[in-house]
Structure formats: structure tokens, C-alpha cells
Short mmCIF file of C-alpha atoms in Angstrom, two decimals:
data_model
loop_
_atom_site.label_atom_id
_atom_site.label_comp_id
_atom_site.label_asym_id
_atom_site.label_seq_id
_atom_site.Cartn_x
_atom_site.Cartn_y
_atom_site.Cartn_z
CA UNK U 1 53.84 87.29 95.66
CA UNK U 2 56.28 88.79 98.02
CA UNK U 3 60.14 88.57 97.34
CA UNK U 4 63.27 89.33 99.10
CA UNK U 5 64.98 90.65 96.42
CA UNK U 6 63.76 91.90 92.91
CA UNK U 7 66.97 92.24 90.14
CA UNK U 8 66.14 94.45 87.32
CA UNK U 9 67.63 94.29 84.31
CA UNK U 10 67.65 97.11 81.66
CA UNK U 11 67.81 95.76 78.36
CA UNK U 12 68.22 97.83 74.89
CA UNK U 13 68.36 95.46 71.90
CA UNK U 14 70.09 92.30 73.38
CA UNK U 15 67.89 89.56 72.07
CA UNK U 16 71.26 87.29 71.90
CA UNK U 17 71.96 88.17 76.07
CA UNK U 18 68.48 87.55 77.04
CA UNK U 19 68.32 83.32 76.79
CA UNK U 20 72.00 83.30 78.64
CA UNK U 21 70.62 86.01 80.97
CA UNK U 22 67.72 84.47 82.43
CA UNK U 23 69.62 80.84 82.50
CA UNK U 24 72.34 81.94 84.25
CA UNK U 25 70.01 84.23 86.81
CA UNK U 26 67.62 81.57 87.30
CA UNK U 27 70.90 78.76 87.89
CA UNK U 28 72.22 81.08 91.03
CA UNK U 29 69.81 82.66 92.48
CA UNK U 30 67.34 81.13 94.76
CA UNK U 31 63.44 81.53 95.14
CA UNK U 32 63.59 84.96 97.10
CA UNK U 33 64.69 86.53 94.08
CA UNK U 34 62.25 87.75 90.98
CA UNK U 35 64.14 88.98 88.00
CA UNK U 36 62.86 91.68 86.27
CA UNK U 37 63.79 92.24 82.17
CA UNK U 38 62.75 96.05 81.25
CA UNK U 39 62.84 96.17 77.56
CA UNK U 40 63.85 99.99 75.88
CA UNK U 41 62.47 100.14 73.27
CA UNK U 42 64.66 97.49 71.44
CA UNK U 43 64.39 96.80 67.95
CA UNK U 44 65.87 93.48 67.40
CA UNK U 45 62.95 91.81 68.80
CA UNK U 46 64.53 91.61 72.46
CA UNK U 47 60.96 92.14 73.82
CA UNK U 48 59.60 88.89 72.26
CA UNK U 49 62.40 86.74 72.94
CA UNK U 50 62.56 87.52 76.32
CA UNK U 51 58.47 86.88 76.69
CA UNK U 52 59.68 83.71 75.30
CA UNK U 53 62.20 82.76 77.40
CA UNK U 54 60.27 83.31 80.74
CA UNK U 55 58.01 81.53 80.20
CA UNK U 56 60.39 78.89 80.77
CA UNK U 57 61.04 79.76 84.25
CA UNK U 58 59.45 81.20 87.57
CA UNK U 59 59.61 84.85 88.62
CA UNK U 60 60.18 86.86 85.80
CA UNK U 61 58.28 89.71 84.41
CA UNK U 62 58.93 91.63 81.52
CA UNK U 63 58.18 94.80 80.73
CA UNK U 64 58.27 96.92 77.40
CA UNK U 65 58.85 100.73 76.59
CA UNK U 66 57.34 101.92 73.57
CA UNK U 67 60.18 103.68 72.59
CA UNK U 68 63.59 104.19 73.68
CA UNK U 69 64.02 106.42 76.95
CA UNK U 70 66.87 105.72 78.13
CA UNK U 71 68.77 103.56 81.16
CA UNK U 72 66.97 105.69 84.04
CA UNK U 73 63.37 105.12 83.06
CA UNK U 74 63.85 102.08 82.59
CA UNK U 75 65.18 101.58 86.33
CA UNK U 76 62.58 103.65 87.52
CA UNK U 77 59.90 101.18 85.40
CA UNK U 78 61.19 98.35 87.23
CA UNK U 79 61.30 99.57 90.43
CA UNK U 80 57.58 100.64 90.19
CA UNK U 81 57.30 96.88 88.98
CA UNK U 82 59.14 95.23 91.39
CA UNK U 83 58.03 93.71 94.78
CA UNK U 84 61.35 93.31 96.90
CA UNK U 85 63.37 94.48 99.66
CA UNK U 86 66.29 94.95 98.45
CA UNK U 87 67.05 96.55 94.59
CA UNK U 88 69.96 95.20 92.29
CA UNK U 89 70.78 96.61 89.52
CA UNK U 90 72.33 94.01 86.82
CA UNK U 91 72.26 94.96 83.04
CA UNK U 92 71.30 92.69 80.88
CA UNK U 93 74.40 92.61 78.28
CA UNK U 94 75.78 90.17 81.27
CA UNK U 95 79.25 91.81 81.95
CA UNK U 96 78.93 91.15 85.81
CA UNK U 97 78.60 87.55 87.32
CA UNK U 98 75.67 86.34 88.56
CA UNK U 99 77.16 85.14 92.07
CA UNK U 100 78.13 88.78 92.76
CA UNK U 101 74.63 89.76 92.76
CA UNK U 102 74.19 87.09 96.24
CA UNK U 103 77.59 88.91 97.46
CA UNK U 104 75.95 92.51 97.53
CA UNK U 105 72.35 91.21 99.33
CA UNK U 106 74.65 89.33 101.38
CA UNK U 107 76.82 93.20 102.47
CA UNK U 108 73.01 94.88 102.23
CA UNK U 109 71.82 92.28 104.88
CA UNK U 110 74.64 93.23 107.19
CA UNK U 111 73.48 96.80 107.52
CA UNK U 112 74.49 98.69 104.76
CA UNK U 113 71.72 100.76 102.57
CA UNK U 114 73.52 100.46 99.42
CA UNK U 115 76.18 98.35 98.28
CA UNK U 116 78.46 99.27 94.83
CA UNK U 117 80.81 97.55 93.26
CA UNK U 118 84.26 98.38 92.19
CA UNK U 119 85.41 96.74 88.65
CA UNK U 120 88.41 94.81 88.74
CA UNK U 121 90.10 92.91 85.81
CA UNK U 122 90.78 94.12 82.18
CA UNK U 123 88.17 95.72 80.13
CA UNK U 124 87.56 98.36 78.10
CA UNK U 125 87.66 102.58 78.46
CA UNK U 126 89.64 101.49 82.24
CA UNK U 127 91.33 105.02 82.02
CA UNK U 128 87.88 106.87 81.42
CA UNK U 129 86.30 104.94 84.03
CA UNK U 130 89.31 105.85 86.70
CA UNK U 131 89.52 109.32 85.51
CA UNK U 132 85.19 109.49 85.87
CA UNK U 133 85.42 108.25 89.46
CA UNK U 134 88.10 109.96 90.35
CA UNK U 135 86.13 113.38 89.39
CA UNK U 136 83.27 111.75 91.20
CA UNK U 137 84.96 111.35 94.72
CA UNK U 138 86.60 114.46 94.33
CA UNK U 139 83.17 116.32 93.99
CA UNK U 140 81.07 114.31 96.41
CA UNK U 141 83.89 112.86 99.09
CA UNK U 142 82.40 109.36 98.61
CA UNK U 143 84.03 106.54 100.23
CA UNK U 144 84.05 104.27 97.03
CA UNK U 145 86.08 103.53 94.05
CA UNK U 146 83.19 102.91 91.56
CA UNK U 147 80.41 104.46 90.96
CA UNK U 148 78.87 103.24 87.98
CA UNK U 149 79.18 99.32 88.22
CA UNK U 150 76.64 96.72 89.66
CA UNK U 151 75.15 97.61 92.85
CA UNK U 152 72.16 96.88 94.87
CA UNK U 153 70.19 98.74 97.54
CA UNK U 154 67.43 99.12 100.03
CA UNK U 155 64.04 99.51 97.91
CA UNK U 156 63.34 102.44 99.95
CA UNK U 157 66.75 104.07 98.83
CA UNK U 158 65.91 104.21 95.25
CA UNK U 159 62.27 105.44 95.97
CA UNK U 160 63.59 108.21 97.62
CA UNK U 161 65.89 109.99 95.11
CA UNK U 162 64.54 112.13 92.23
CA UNK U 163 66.23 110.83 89.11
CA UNK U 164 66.22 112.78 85.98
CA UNK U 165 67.25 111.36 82.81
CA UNK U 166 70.46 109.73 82.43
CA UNK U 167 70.95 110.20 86.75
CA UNK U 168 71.34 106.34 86.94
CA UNK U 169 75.04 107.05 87.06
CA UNK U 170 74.87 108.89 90.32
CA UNK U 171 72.72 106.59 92.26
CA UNK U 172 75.45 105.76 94.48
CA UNK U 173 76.62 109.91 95.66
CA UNK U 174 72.87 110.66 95.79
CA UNK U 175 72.27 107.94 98.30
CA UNK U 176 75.12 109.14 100.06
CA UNK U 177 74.19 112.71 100.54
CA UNK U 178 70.71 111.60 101.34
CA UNK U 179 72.63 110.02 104.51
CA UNK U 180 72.36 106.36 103.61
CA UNK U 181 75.07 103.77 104.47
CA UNK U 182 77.24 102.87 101.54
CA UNK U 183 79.96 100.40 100.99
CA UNK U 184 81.71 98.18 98.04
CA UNK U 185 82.76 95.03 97.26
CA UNK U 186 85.25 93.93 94.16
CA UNK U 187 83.00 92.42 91.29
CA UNK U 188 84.63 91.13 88.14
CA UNK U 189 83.69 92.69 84.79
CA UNK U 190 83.55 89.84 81.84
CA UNK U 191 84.04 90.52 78.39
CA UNK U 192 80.88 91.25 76.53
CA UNK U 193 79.87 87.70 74.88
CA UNK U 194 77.33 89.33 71.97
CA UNK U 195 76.26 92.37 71.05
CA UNK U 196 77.97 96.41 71.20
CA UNK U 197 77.21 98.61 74.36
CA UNK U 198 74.11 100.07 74.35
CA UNK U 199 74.07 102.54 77.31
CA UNK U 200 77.98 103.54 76.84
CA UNK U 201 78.49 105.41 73.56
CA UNK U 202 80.70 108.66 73.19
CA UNK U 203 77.96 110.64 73.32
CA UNK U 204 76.98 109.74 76.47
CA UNK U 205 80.46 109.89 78.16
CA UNK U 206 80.47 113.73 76.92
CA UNK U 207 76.73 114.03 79.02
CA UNK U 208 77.65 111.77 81.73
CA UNK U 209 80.91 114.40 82.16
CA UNK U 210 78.43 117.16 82.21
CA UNK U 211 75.46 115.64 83.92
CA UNK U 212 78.30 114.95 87.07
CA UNK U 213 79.10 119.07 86.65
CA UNK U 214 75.18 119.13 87.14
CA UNK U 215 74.45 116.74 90.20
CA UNK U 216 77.55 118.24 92.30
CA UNK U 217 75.93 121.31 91.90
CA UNK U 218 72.64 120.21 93.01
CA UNK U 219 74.56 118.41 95.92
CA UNK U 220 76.50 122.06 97.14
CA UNK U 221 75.00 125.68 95.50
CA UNK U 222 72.04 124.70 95.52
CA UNK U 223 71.73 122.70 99.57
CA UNK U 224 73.00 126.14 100.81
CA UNK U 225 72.77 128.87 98.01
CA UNK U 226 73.52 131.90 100.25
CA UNK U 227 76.94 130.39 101.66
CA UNK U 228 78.38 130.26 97.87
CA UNK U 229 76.66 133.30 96.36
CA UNK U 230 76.66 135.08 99.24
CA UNK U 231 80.52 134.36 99.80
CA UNK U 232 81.57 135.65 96.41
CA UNK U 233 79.34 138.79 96.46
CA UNK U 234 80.66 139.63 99.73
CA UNK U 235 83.85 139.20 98.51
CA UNK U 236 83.20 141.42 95.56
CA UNK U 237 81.74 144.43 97.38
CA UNK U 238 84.83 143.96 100.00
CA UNK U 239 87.22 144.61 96.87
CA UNK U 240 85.65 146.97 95.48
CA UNK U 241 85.26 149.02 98.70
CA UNK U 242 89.05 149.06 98.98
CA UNK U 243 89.65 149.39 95.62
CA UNK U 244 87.18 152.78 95.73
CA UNK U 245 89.35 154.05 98.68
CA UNK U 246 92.20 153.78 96.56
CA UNK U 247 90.33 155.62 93.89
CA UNK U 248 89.95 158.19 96.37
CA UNK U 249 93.52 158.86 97.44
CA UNK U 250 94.59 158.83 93.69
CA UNK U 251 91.91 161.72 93.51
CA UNK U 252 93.30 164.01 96.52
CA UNK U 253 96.72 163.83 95.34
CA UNK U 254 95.79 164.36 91.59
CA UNK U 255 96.17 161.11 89.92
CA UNK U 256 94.40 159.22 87.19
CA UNK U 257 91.53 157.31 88.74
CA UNK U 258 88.73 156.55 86.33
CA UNK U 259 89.51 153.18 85.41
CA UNK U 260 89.42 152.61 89.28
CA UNK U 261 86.22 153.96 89.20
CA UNK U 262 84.89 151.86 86.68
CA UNK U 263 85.97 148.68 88.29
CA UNK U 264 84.68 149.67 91.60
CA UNK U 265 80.99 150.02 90.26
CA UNK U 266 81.62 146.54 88.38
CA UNK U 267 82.54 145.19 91.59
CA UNK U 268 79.75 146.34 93.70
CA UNK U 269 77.13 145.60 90.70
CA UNK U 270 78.32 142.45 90.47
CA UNK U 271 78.67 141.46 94.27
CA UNK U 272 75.02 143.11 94.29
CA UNK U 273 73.89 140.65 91.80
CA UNK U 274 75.60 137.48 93.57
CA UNK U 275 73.86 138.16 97.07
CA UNK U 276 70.49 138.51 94.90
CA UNK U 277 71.20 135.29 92.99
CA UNK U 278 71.74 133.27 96.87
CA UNK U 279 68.27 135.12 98.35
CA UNK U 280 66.89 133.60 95.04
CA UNK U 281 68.09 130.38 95.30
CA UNK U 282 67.01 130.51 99.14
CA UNK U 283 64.08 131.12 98.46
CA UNK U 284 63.86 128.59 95.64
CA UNK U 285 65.31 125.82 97.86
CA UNK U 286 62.63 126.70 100.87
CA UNK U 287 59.55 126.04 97.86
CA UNK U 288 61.18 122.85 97.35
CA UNK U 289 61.63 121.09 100.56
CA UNK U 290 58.12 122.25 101.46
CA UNK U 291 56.78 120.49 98.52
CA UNK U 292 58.65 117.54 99.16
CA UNK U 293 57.29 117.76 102.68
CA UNK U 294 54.11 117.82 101.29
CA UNK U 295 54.82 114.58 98.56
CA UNK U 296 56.24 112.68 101.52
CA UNK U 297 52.86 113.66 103.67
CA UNK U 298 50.97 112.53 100.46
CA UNK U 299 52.55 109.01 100.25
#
């Protein structure tokens, strides 16, 4: 069966959540939604209280990772599982409402290809979260104020990105530089009712910090290698062409000039190097749109 909308649900040991989860899911949203529970490799028995509590209800599949591998994979698992239009994302620890869910299809349905919300209300690590997002529109001029809160999408959105692990925070930039339309709406964030955060320790701040380093890259160098390497080394070799004219003069009228000297070859070597490492990456970035001209042929 068919649905408009499919709502996954990553779950990582939140067998108190998962009877509230599906109750409230199943008490606002209609029959065009499915709801689908990905288990992470839990070990509080989430898995087989949520195989439980389905069975109570209609539309709701649950799915199981062996082990642990993280928030990503288990988006990806329930997008491969899912059957609808339109993708929400809603975690299963139950911090967003319900009724924003039918908000966000409702923006989707208007024309937008993704729709994120922005947190509003009290709640925890606010000043992490503003300082995160603030970093985020600064490195990929995106027109929201929250990346990293529910949001929903276009199925075909999600099928088109590449994530690697831990990338789930950046759905919302990647669709953006992919071209798709993206808005927000204000969603309220409710205190956590049971359980710790799974999916937010201080590890994973310190990666997410670093992983955001690592997608703006992907999103600038490496879309057009030559104009950042390539700007730098010519930079470099224009330096250190004036800078080895000076060395010259210093020469004819008998001054010092071998520390000139040796920054001049640094600076040639080393704009040398940067115009090699954009031809690489030019060459690196043809392979892979040909390849993904070739997946997308494949499909």
C-alpha cells in the first residue's frame, strides 16, 4: 500500500517513548500517513516493545539494526523502507509535537521541496544550537534559522543526496545546494518526558563541529577546485615574482639578499604545488560527476 506521507522515526534505546510515540502519532495523523520506527541497535529491548505496540495499530513497520550505526543509517533504512511522497523526519524521544508534523506536509504541499523547522521555547544547549546554526548559515548562505530540528521533504530530495555517517545534520544545506526549495516554520521543542539523549552527546557536538568544517568544503573547494587552489597559487607565484625582483635590486647595489632568495623559491614551490593540487581536484571532480551520471543512467 501506497501512502502520502511515510514519518520515520530513529529510535536508540527508548523503549519508555515508543508506547507514547505511536499513540500520539497514530491520534493526529490521518490514514495517508505510515509511521516508520527504525530501531539502532537498542539494548533496552526498544525493538520488542515497539513490535508490540504496532501491532496495536495500522501502518507501522518496524525495523531493526543489528548493531548500533548511528542516526544516518538509520534514516537512510527507513527511507529504503518507506513508501511515501513526502519524508518527515520525527525522532522518536518525542521532543517535537505531533501536529507540527501536518504543519510541514501542509508548507511541502504548497511547493516547497523541503521544509525545516526552527526551535522555539526553552530547552537545553540553546547557546550551542544558535552558535551551530549560526556557523551553518555563515558557511552555506541558507535562508533558515535551524538546521537540525524536525523537518520533512520530497522523497526524491533525500534519495538524491549522498549521506555519509553522521550527515543527517546537514540534510537541510545539502538540499539547498542541490537547488531544491527550502523554507521553515516555528515548531515547539518539549521537554524530554523519559529517557537521556541518545543522538546528542559531547562527543558528537565536537564531530558535528568538524563534520560542518567537512560538508562546507565539499559544498565550495571541492564544486570548483581550480578557482580556490588556483587563486592562492597564483597568488603565491605573483609574490614571489616581486619579491625575486627585489632580491635582484638588493643584488646590483650590493645588499644582503639570500633570505629573499629563499622565500622566493618557497613561494613559487608552493604556488606550484597549489595549481597542481586544483588540476587534481579537477580532475577528481570530472570522475565523479561522470559516475554519478552513470548511477543516475543506472536507476
Amino acid at each position: 500500500m501506497n501512502f502520502k506521507v511515510s514519518v520515520i522515526c530513529p529510535a536508540y534505546n527508548e523503549k519508555e517513548n515508543i508506547p507514547f510515540l505511536f499513540k500520539e502519532l497514530k491520534e493526529k495523523l490521518n490514514k495517508d500517513y505510515e509511521i516508520i520506527l527504525v530501531d539502532d541497535g537498542s539494548n533496552d529491548g526498544t525493538y520488542e516493545i515497539a513490535l508490540e505496540e504496532a501491532r496495536k495499530y495500522d501502518n507501522i513497520k518496524v525495523i531493526k539494526h543489528l548493531k548500533n550505526y548511528g542516526k544516518t543509517e538509520a534514516i537512510i533504512s527507513g527511507l529504503k523502507a518507506s513508501s511515501g511522497e513526502i519524508i518527515v523526519i520525527y525522532d522518536a524521544d518525542r521532543q517535537f509535537l505531533p501536529e507540527d508534523i501536518i504543519k510541514i506536509v501542509e508548507k511541502i504541499e504548497e511547493g516547497y521541496d523541503l521544509v525545516c523547522g526552527y526551535k522555539i521555547g526553552k530547552y537545553e544547549k540553546k547557546l550551542i544550537s544558535k552558535i551551530y546554526n549560526f556557523l551553518a548559515r555563515l558557511l552555506f548562505r541558507i535562508p533558515v534559522r535551524d538546521i537540525n530540528a524536525l523537518k520533512g521533504m520530497r522523497k526524491e530530495v533525500l534519495e538524491n543526496m549522498k549521506l555519509r555517517k553522521d550527515w543527517h545534520r546537514y540534510i537541510v544545506p545539502l538540499a539547498f545546494h542541490l537547488g531544491y526549495k527550502v523554507t521553515e516554520i516555528p515548531v515547539v521543542l518539549r521537554k524530554r518526558e523519559y529517557g537521556l539523549p541518545k543522538y546528542s552527546s559531547k562527543k558528537r557536538i565536537i564531530i558535528g563541529f568538524f563534520d560542518l568544517l567537512a560538508v562546507a568544503f565539499q559544498l565550495t573547494f571541492l564544486k570548483k577546485p581550480m578557482l580556490y587552489f588556483g587563486t592562492i597559487g597564483l597568488a603565491s607565484l605573483t609574490f614571489g615574482f616581486l619579491v625575486g625582483l627585489l632580491a635582484i635590486i638588493l643584488r646590483l647595489f650590493g645588499h644582503g639578499y639570500r633570505p629573499l632568495l629563499y622565500l622566493v623559491i618557497l613561494l613559487i614551490l608552493s604556488g606550484i604545488l597549489f595549481f597542481s593540487l586544483g588540476l587534481i581536484g579537477e580532475v577528481q571532480t570530472s570522475i565523479i560527476e561522470r559516475l554519478e551520471d552513470i548511477e543516475k543512467k543506472l536507476k
